[in-house]
Structure formats: C-alpha cells, structure tokens
C-alpha positions as a printed NumPy array, in Angstrom:
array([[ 10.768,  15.377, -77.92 ],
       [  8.615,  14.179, -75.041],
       [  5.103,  15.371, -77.009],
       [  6.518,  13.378, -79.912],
       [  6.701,  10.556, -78.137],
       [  3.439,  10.92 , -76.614],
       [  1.743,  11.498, -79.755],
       [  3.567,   8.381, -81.48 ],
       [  1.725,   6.405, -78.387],
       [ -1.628,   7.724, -78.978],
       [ -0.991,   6.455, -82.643],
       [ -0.185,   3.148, -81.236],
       [ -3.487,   3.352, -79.55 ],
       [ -5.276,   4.266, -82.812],
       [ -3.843,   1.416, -84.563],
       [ -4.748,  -0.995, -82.21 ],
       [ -8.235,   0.295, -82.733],
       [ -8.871,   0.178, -85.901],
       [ -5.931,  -2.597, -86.862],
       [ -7.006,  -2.722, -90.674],
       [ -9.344,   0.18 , -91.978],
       [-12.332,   2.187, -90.636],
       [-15.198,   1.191, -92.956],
       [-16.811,   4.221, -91.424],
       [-14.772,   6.66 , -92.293],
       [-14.251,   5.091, -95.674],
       [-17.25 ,   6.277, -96.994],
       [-16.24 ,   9.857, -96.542],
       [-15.448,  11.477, -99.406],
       [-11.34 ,  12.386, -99.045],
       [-10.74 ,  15.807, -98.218],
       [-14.389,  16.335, -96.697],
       [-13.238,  19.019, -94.443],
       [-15.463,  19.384, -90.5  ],
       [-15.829,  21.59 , -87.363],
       [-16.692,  19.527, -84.3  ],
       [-16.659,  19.881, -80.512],
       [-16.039,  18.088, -77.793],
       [-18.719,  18.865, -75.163],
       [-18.932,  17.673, -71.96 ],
       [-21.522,  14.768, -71.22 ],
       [-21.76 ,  15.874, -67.166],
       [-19.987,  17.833, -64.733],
       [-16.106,  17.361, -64.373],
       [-12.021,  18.382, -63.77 ],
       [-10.129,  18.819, -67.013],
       [ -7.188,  17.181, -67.367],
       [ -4.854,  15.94 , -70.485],
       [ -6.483,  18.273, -72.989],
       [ -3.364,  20.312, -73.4  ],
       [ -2.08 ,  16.62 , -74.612],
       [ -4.458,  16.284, -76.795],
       [ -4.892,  18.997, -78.389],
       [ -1.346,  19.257, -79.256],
       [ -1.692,  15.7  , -80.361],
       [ -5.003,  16.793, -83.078],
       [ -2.864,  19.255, -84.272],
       [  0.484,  17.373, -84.823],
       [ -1.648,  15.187, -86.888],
       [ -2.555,  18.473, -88.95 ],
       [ -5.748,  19.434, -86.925],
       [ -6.712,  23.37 , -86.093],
       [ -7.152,  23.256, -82.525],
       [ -9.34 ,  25.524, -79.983],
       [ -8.543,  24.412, -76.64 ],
       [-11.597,  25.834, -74.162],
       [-10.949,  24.439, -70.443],
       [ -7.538,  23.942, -69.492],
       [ -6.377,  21.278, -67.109],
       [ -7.071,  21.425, -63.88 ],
       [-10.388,  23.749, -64.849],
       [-13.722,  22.486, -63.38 ],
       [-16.461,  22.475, -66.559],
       [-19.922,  21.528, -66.37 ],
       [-22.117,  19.415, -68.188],
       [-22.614,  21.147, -72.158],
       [-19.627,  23.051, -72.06 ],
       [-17.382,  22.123, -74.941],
       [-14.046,  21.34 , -73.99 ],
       [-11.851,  21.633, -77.146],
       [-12.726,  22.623, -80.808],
       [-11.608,  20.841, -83.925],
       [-11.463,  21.734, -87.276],
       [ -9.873,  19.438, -90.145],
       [-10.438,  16.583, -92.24 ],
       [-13.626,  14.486, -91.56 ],
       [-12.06 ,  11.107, -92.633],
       [ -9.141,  11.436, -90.323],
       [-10.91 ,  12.949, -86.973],
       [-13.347,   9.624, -87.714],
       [-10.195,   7.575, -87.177],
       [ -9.033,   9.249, -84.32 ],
       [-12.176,  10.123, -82.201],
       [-12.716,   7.039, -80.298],
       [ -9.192,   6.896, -78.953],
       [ -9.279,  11.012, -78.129],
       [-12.731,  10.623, -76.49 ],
       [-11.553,   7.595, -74.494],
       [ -8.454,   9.363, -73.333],
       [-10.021,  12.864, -72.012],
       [-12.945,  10.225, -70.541],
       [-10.23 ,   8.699, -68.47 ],
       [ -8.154,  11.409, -67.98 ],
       [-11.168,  13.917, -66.72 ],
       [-12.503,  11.237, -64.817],
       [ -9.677,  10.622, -62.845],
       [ -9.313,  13.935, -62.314],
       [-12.956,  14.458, -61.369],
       [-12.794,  12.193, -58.675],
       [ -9.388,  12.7  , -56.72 ],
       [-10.052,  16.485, -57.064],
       [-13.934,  15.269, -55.122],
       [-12.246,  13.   , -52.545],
       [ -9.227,  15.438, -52.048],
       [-12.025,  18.459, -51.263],
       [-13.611,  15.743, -48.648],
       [-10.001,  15.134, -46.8  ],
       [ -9.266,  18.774, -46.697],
       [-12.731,  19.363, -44.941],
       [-11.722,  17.122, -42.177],
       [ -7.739,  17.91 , -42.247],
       [ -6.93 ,  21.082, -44.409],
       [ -2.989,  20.228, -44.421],
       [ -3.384,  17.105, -46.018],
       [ -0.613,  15.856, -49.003],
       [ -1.438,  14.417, -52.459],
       [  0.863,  12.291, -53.949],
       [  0.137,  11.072, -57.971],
       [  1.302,   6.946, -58.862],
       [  1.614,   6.178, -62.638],
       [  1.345,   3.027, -64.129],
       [  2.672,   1.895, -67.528],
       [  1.484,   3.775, -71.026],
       [ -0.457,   6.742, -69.58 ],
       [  2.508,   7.69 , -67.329],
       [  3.266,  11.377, -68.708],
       [ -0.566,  11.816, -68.938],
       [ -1.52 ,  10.296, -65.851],
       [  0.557,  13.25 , -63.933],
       [ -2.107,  15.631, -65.364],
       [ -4.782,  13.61 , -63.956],
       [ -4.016,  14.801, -59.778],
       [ -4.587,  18.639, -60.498]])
C-alpha cells in the first residue's frame, strides 16, 4: 500500500516533467525493447534504490538492483540494471536519475559529516527531518 503510493508520486513527478508528450521518446519505434545501467558518475552512499527499483518494475520494468542502500559505491560502478521498453524508460529517466542524485547525495554527505563527528565524539546521535513529498524516501537518505 505504502510502495503504491510512492510509486503513484513518482508518476506525479513524471507528469510534471514531461506535462504533454516526450518528442524524444516519440521517435522510438513502440515496443523497441533496451538494457541500460545506471552507473555511478563519482564516489557515493546508496540510498532510495530499493524505491526505485521497485518503482521501474511496477511500471513493468526487469530490475537488477546492484548496491543496496546504505552501500558505499564508487565512481563506474553501476548501481541498478534495467531492462524494458526503450520508449517508456525515455519517459521516466530524468525523474529516476534526479531522485537517486538527490537521494545518494544526501546520503553521501551526512554519512561524510557523521564519520567527522564520530572522530571527535564516537557516541554521537543522528536524528533524520523530512520535509513534504520525499518524506518516505528521505528516511533512506540518513543510513
């Protein structure tokens, strides 16, 4: 029920990205079928991928999922694997992209400044804030 709703809000976000048609992924033939990756573009913490994958394949998308949340990656390594119809990934890659982006950056950098706090006091407590939309996902962003 929850993933449902999270998925129906990444929709949202896809709509209000491309709000009338993707001329891009127009001119791909329908039912084009495609493997791609998602690698990583630098050193990082993983975080929302479980999200997303489950999202890629809810919308009918056979999913590899390579670094689990909370996983450190570096630079190359390819995060998730996606296999499915070209047209549709087309539509959805921006928002996906954007949304590990965030989501591993996040991630990336509390995990960084928590490492520095512990060096100076190793008993110190992490406590995660949400804000509005990303509010499930954003709890996978403190690991």
């Amino acid at each position: 029920m929850v993933e449902e709703l999270i998925y129906q809000r990444i929709l949202d976000w896809v709509a209000e990205d491309i709000p009338f048609w993707d001329v891009t992924a127009k001119l791909i033939p329908e039912g084009c079928k495609c493997r791609a990756v998602i690698v990583a573009k630098e050193d990082g913490v993983a975080a929302c991928v479980e999200e997303v994958a489950g999202f890629l394949r809810w919308v009918g998308f056979d999913v590899k999922l390579r670094v689990p949340s909370g996983s450190e990656f570096k630079k190359g390594d390819v995060l998730v694997e996606v296999e499915g119809e070209l047209r549709k990934l087309l539509q959805l890659e921006r928002v996906v992209l954007n949304l590990l982006s965030h989501a591993c950056g996040v991630a990336t950098v509390t995990r960084r400044a928590v490492e520095a706090v512990r060096r100076v006091n190793p008993k110190v407590k992490v406590a995660a804030t949400r804000t509005v939309s990303y509010t499930h996902l954003r709890a996978h962003e403190t690991v």
